[in-house]
Structures are given as structure tokens and as C-alpha cells.
XYZ file of C-alpha atoms in Angstrom:
367
model
C -16.001 -17.608 83.459
C -15.708 -21.667 83.518
C -11.997 -22.940 82.368
C -13.083 -26.831 81.285
C -9.482 -28.980 80.589
C -10.858 -32.041 78.497
C -8.452 -34.295 78.184
C -9.474 -37.681 75.997
C -7.615 -40.674 74.678
C -9.775 -42.674 72.625
C -6.793 -44.707 70.546
C -7.578 -47.738 71.875
C -10.106 -50.542 72.289
C -12.709 -47.530 73.707
C -13.161 -45.498 70.872
C -16.700 -45.681 69.554
C -17.568 -44.197 73.039
C -15.428 -41.756 73.245
C -15.582 -40.730 70.460
C -19.667 -39.871 71.185
C -18.976 -38.107 74.875
C -16.605 -35.960 72.126
C -19.114 -35.188 69.715
C -21.944 -34.903 72.265
C -19.590 -32.191 74.543
C -18.759 -30.116 71.559
C -22.676 -29.967 70.978
C -23.127 -28.720 75.191
C -20.373 -26.320 74.182
C -22.299 -24.982 71.715
C -24.529 -23.726 73.690
C -23.053 -22.386 77.100
C -21.670 -18.623 76.489
C -20.069 -19.042 80.276
C -17.358 -21.605 79.357
C -14.205 -21.504 77.463
C -12.870 -24.731 76.567
C -9.313 -26.637 76.254
C -9.528 -30.350 74.641
C -6.482 -32.481 74.085
C -7.391 -35.312 72.293
C -6.563 -38.865 70.322
C -9.831 -40.635 68.692
C -8.361 -43.255 66.963
C -9.588 -47.131 66.022
C -7.890 -49.789 67.068
C -9.074 -52.766 64.544
C -9.742 -55.351 65.306
C -10.420 -54.575 68.994
C -13.026 -51.728 68.936
C -15.387 -54.699 66.975
C -17.491 -55.121 69.902
C -17.882 -51.805 71.157
C -19.579 -49.929 68.771
C -21.922 -46.788 69.319
C -24.489 -45.696 67.064
C -24.253 -42.332 65.382
C -20.691 -43.091 65.509
C -18.667 -42.388 62.086
C -15.814 -44.155 61.863
C -13.329 -40.607 61.594
C -9.634 -41.019 63.817
C -8.903 -37.924 64.778
C -6.453 -36.267 66.934
C -5.140 -33.269 68.117
C -6.596 -30.064 70.456
C -8.905 -27.085 69.797
C -10.044 -24.025 71.951
C -14.051 -23.086 72.519
C -14.961 -19.985 73.952
C -17.359 -16.904 72.788
C -19.106 -19.487 70.308
C -16.109 -19.826 68.710
C -14.122 -23.435 67.974
C -10.306 -22.653 67.229
C -7.873 -25.705 66.387
C -4.622 -25.604 68.453
C -2.680 -26.727 65.275
C 0.721 -24.448 65.949
C 1.095 -26.145 68.598
C 2.649 -29.457 69.545
C 1.572 -31.678 72.210
C 3.303 -34.850 72.146
C 6.320 -36.290 74.145
C 8.274 -38.615 72.799
C 10.128 -41.721 74.539
C 12.085 -44.969 73.431
C 10.323 -48.533 74.108
C 10.960 -51.225 72.735
C 13.262 -49.569 70.270
C 11.062 -47.836 69.308
C 9.770 -44.107 69.254
C 6.080 -43.330 70.460
C 4.353 -40.309 70.899
C 2.061 -39.797 73.342
C -0.538 -37.018 74.280
C 1.898 -34.336 77.007
C -0.442 -33.548 79.388
C 1.563 -31.176 81.502
C 2.961 -29.003 78.734
C -0.924 -28.641 77.853
C -2.238 -27.032 81.146
C 1.332 -24.842 81.569
C 0.305 -23.481 78.439
C -3.284 -22.605 79.337
C -4.515 -23.788 82.985
C -4.297 -20.358 84.854
C -4.218 -20.846 88.134
C -6.402 -18.132 89.472
C -9.290 -18.979 87.553
C -12.299 -21.751 88.190
C -11.080 -24.949 86.084
C -11.736 -27.928 85.905
C -10.032 -30.628 84.528
C -11.417 -34.133 83.505
C -9.546 -36.973 81.927
C -11.144 -39.974 79.987
C -9.657 -43.200 78.820
C -8.095 -45.947 80.043
C -7.852 -45.849 83.683
C -5.441 -48.630 86.302
C -3.668 -48.139 89.914
C -0.254 -48.524 87.494
C -1.160 -48.260 83.751
C -2.843 -45.946 82.808
C -4.121 -43.685 78.889
C -3.788 -46.612 77.120
C -2.873 -45.977 73.016
C -3.202 -49.044 70.997
C -1.944 -47.421 68.097
C 1.042 -46.867 68.379
C 3.851 -49.809 67.778
C 4.321 -51.000 70.661
C 1.414 -50.422 72.467
C 2.017 -48.494 75.386
C 1.053 -47.142 78.986
C 1.457 -43.848 81.298
C 2.743 -44.823 84.684
C -0.329 -43.967 86.556
C 1.668 -42.459 88.839
C 3.427 -40.627 86.668
C 0.260 -38.544 85.367
C -0.695 -37.766 88.406
C 2.464 -36.223 89.469
C 2.137 -34.098 86.378
C -2.042 -33.014 87.165
C -0.227 -32.426 91.019
C 2.082 -29.616 89.342
C -1.062 -27.292 88.718
C -3.859 -25.487 91.356
C -7.392 -27.596 90.155
C -10.084 -26.960 91.469
C -12.446 -30.001 90.249
C -10.321 -32.810 88.482
C -12.989 -35.623 86.987
C -11.262 -38.867 86.342
C -13.504 -40.585 84.015
C -11.354 -43.933 83.590
C -11.924 -47.203 86.118
C -10.160 -47.720 88.722
C -9.432 -44.082 89.881
C -11.112 -44.641 93.216
C -7.574 -46.473 95.560
C -7.206 -44.713 98.365
C -3.589 -44.768 97.356
C -4.318 -43.323 94.249
C -6.631 -40.230 96.331
C -4.049 -39.940 99.224
C -1.068 -39.127 96.121
C -3.589 -36.567 94.647
C -4.853 -35.165 98.132
C -1.560 -34.913 99.465
C 0.083 -32.816 97.214
C -2.675 -30.152 98.026
C -3.132 -28.764 94.877
C -6.966 -30.910 93.814
C -9.566 -29.310 95.876
C -11.995 -31.721 94.969
C -12.198 -35.115 93.214
C -14.988 -37.039 91.580
C -14.573 -40.511 89.574
C -16.104 -43.950 89.773
C -16.477 -46.309 92.289
C -15.170 -49.070 90.581
C -15.110 -49.421 87.171
C -16.609 -46.257 84.284
C -19.221 -47.766 82.783
C -18.863 -48.314 79.155
C -20.764 -45.393 77.501
C -19.395 -43.465 80.396
C -21.530 -40.789 82.356
C -24.265 -37.650 81.139
C -21.899 -34.936 80.269
C -25.284 -32.818 80.556
C -25.968 -33.026 83.815
C -21.947 -33.306 84.456
C -21.714 -30.040 82.533
C -24.629 -28.149 85.308
C -23.153 -29.747 88.041
C -20.584 -27.815 87.682
C -22.519 -24.663 86.304
C -23.711 -24.912 90.165
C -27.269 -25.639 88.748
C -27.174 -29.695 90.063
C -26.595 -30.355 93.655
C -24.009 -32.646 94.151
C -26.191 -34.983 95.462
C -27.826 -34.748 91.788
C -24.810 -35.661 90.237
C -23.328 -38.983 92.190
C -26.969 -40.077 91.320
C -25.578 -40.316 87.623
C -23.867 -43.804 85.923
C -21.511 -44.568 87.992
C -22.190 -44.662 90.218
C -19.737 -41.570 91.594
C -17.628 -41.310 94.155
C -16.292 -37.046 95.812
C -13.935 -36.008 97.395
C -12.410 -33.056 98.952
C -8.921 -32.383 100.554
C -11.135 -32.644 104.339
C -10.748 -36.683 103.733
C -6.776 -36.770 104.037
C -6.554 -36.492 107.716
C -9.486 -39.706 107.524
C -6.846 -41.610 105.193
C -3.681 -41.069 107.459
C -5.890 -42.678 110.400
C -6.443 -45.619 108.162
C -2.491 -46.226 107.250
C -2.209 -45.780 111.622
C -4.995 -48.901 111.623
C -3.389 -50.628 109.076
C 0.201 -50.529 111.552
C -1.266 -50.929 114.357
C -3.139 -54.627 112.949
C 0.447 -55.554 111.841
C 2.375 -54.764 114.858
C 0.027 -56.088 117.131
C 0.101 -59.094 115.015
C 3.584 -59.695 114.969
C 4.294 -58.399 119.593
C 1.576 -61.852 119.222
C 3.670 -63.656 117.209
C 1.185 -64.959 114.869
C 1.024 -65.909 111.455
C -2.667 -64.208 111.099
C -2.203 -60.723 110.980
C -2.076 -60.933 107.435
C -5.626 -62.475 107.673
C -6.901 -59.346 109.531
C -5.148 -57.463 107.006
C -6.790 -58.430 104.607
C -10.127 -58.346 106.221
C -9.130 -54.742 106.724
C -8.851 -54.227 103.382
C -11.603 -56.105 102.083
C -14.186 -53.693 104.413
C -15.302 -51.257 102.629
C -14.403 -47.998 103.868
C -16.839 -45.336 104.273
C -15.291 -41.642 104.322
C -18.251 -38.775 105.637
C -19.426 -35.847 102.270
C -20.786 -33.200 103.040
C -22.846 -31.587 101.015
C -23.576 -28.150 98.990
C -26.869 -28.519 100.923
C -24.846 -29.081 104.372
C -25.712 -32.127 105.076
C -23.904 -35.551 105.525
C -24.221 -38.506 103.475
C -23.355 -42.619 103.598
C -20.318 -41.914 102.808
C -17.750 -42.800 99.841
C -16.365 -46.034 98.919
C -12.269 -46.429 98.201
C -10.958 -49.744 97.535
C -7.694 -50.778 97.967
C -4.944 -51.776 95.467
C -4.835 -55.611 95.517
C -3.341 -57.147 98.250
C -0.154 -58.801 96.726
C 0.404 -57.744 94.133
C 0.968 -59.651 90.531
C 4.883 -59.207 89.484
C 8.529 -57.471 90.841
C 6.995 -54.031 88.963
C 4.020 -53.928 90.197
C 5.885 -53.919 93.462
C 8.172 -51.328 92.608
C 5.934 -48.967 91.166
C 3.475 -49.413 94.517
C 6.376 -48.457 96.634
C 6.488 -45.216 95.334
C 3.348 -43.783 96.395
C 2.881 -41.869 99.703
C 0.639 -43.877 101.076
C 3.143 -46.740 101.576
C 5.624 -44.807 102.897
C 5.821 -45.136 107.212
C 3.385 -47.905 107.073
C 4.492 -51.549 107.604
C 1.184 -52.707 105.536
C 3.041 -51.980 102.664
C 6.308 -54.319 103.278
C 3.723 -57.219 103.427
C 1.951 -55.498 99.690
C 5.796 -56.064 98.947
C 6.218 -59.748 99.588
C 8.739 -58.504 101.781
C 10.768 -58.400 99.050
C 13.536 -55.127 98.358
C 12.352 -52.054 96.806
C 14.460 -49.932 95.124
C 12.328 -47.657 93.612
C 14.247 -46.608 90.960
C 11.771 -47.290 88.459
C 10.173 -43.637 87.324
C 9.173 -44.340 83.399
C 7.079 -42.076 82.220
C 6.215 -45.204 79.407
C 5.220 -48.745 80.795
C 4.491 -51.366 77.424
C 1.441 -53.064 76.774
C 2.852 -56.539 76.731
C 0.629 -59.410 74.452
C -1.614 -60.646 78.234
C -2.688 -56.810 78.852
C -3.923 -57.178 75.203
C -5.860 -60.132 75.914
C -7.330 -59.276 78.808
C -9.117 -56.503 76.669
C -10.195 -58.538 74.579
C -11.137 -60.968 77.151
C -13.210 -58.354 78.666
C -15.379 -56.327 75.827
C -15.167 -59.341 74.059
C -17.344 -61.834 76.635
C -15.264 -64.526 74.360
C -13.849 -67.655 77.081
C -12.131 -69.695 74.348
C -8.618 -69.386 74.171
C -8.051 -70.256 70.382
C -11.051 -67.310 69.692
C -9.149 -65.092 72.296
C -4.958 -65.509 70.835
C -6.691 -65.263 66.613
C -8.013 -61.640 67.520
C -4.736 -61.153 69.146
C -2.478 -62.411 66.132
C -5.274 -60.565 63.568
C -4.042 -57.398 65.683
C -0.555 -57.177 65.771
C -0.968 -58.753 61.950
C -2.442 -55.292 61.367
C 0.034 -53.725 62.784
C 3.365 -55.590 61.461
C 5.020 -56.079 64.079
C 5.426 -59.703 65.208
C 8.724 -59.441 66.681
C 7.178 -56.512 69.092
C 4.916 -59.653 71.101
C 7.138 -62.632 70.727
C 10.426 -61.343 70.971
C 13.010 -64.384 71.637
């Protein structure tokens, strides 16, 4: 018996594509007798941010909750509360309690697959644009919660999860055996979940799965040692640069960072492929909060490169909030990416419509 834990947050501009995936998976599950499913979901439209992202066949129907599927029967888990509460900008917000959900249902002696689907990023993930204010989960806190469980296969169905710092954080826990995610940004329509289910049932080889939309990368615990070697190389570049009293060592690090890191992959057929491609979290971080968060990744420990990355500023590593509010620039960025609208006035117009519908001008225009 395979147990699948499907956690999806489409309470944002991804409402339509994630709703389609949700519907497709429910139809697939109906045909499977060897799969047990536990799903935690929030699928709520974020007008007017969804107007460019409609998907054929998906009707407007906000849904949130949890269900179990086993032996051909769907059972709503209505008696459980899988939400956490936190005060953000003086207001209480509720967000999905993934750790509680997994703790109740995931049995570590069983073959389990965990799928997490939604927005992803190196610092902020699973954006919820229907809370007041809009919020995201601290990516490092999300990883910390995942790392509490022995997971056979983790599919991060999100953008920007292939950063070497994130992979290192997951592998160093020695809890997650295999990880699948995208090389860069997730495709808008997601992957073919029928193919994915066939893969985890053992009917498809990993090479076939890597051909699905994405493209995808496959990671396992054997790669941790190779990432440690990357850290050593980064440190040597910095040390050599300092010893030579050259300022060019920053350029050397940037060049090394820009090169795609290929790590070998042993397939189920025993063949070695060309490897996986990883990125690094950007070289110079935008603000003090990002530098603070970056300093908490294990990859930055005993790593001189992190000093350069954080602009030699003292980082106290005290920011351990689960929730990070989404500011105005973050919402404008989402509108810009998904609409291909370049006119700043039009972006502002759509943004004002968004906060008007939520009646929260004071949240985004505080004095």
C-alpha cells in the first residue's frame, strides 16, 4: 500500500491550475486500489489576480479542508482543525498546519509520498493572498517541519525549490530519502499527475518521469557528500582570493555560482544520466530580512561564501517567524509576472482593485 499526502495551497493567483490538478488527482485516485490518500487543501480565488489564469473545465468553487481516500471511498476530515493562528501586522491570520496534518496520519514504517503544491521561493512559500494581510510561510520553517518526518519521496511541486541551499537543508536531516522538483520555475499547468502516479507505483522508470513537463530534477541522499565538496571549493576560492589580496575573488565566486552544478544520477535501471542542475540563492540578497533568513540555512554554516553573500553585515539569526507578510511590491510582482502587463499605472490600478476588494488599504499604505 502506498500512502500519498497531498498538500495544496491555491488560495492565490494559482487557484485555477491547482484546482484542475486537484480535480484530476481525485479522478485518478478513484481508479487505484493500492493507494491511500490524505489531502490538506485550500483553493480560494484571489480576484482580480486570477483573471489571466483561467483553465478550461474548472468552475469557480472555493474549497478548503481535508479528506482521506481509501478503498474507493472519500471521507471528509471535518472534525479536525488543521490551521495555525498567528498575528501579522496586528491581525490574526490562519494558515495550513502541515506538521499537525502529517503527524496525525503519516506512519513512518510505511511507503509514503508527500506532495506540496503552491507558490515556492527561497524565503517565502505557499502564498495565501486571501488572508488579511496576504501572507507566506517562511520556506526554512516549512523545510524544518518536513524534516521531522521520515519521507520516502518528497515532490516539491513549486517554483524555486532546486536551490542548493534548500536541497542541502532537506538532505542534511537524513529524513527525506528522495526529492523531485523543478529545475527552475514550475510550469503553469503543472505536470501530468497520471504519469506521476504510475511512476510511484513502479510502472515507470525515473528517466521517463524526468521527461515530464518541467523539466524536473531528481535528488537522493547520496548527493549530500557532493554538495559538501561544493562548499569546500567555494571556501578555497575565497581563501585564495584573500591571500592574494585581490578583490577579484568576488568575481570568481560569482563565476562559480553561475556555472550549473551537475551531480550524477543513478537511475532505477542502473544507468548514470548527465546529472541534475541546481541553482544558488542569489548572490547579493535584497534586504536585511533576506540576509537574516539566508544565514539560517545550514549551507551557510562554516562557509566563508556566506559572509560575501550577506555583505559582511552582522546577522543575528533571530528571525524565526513562521509567517512573513506579503508587501505591496510582492503583490505587484505577482500581477506583473502573470499578466505580462508592463505599464506601471496599470499594475497600480489592478493592485488597488485587489486591496479594495479586501478592504485593507491601511495594511499596504501604513504611515
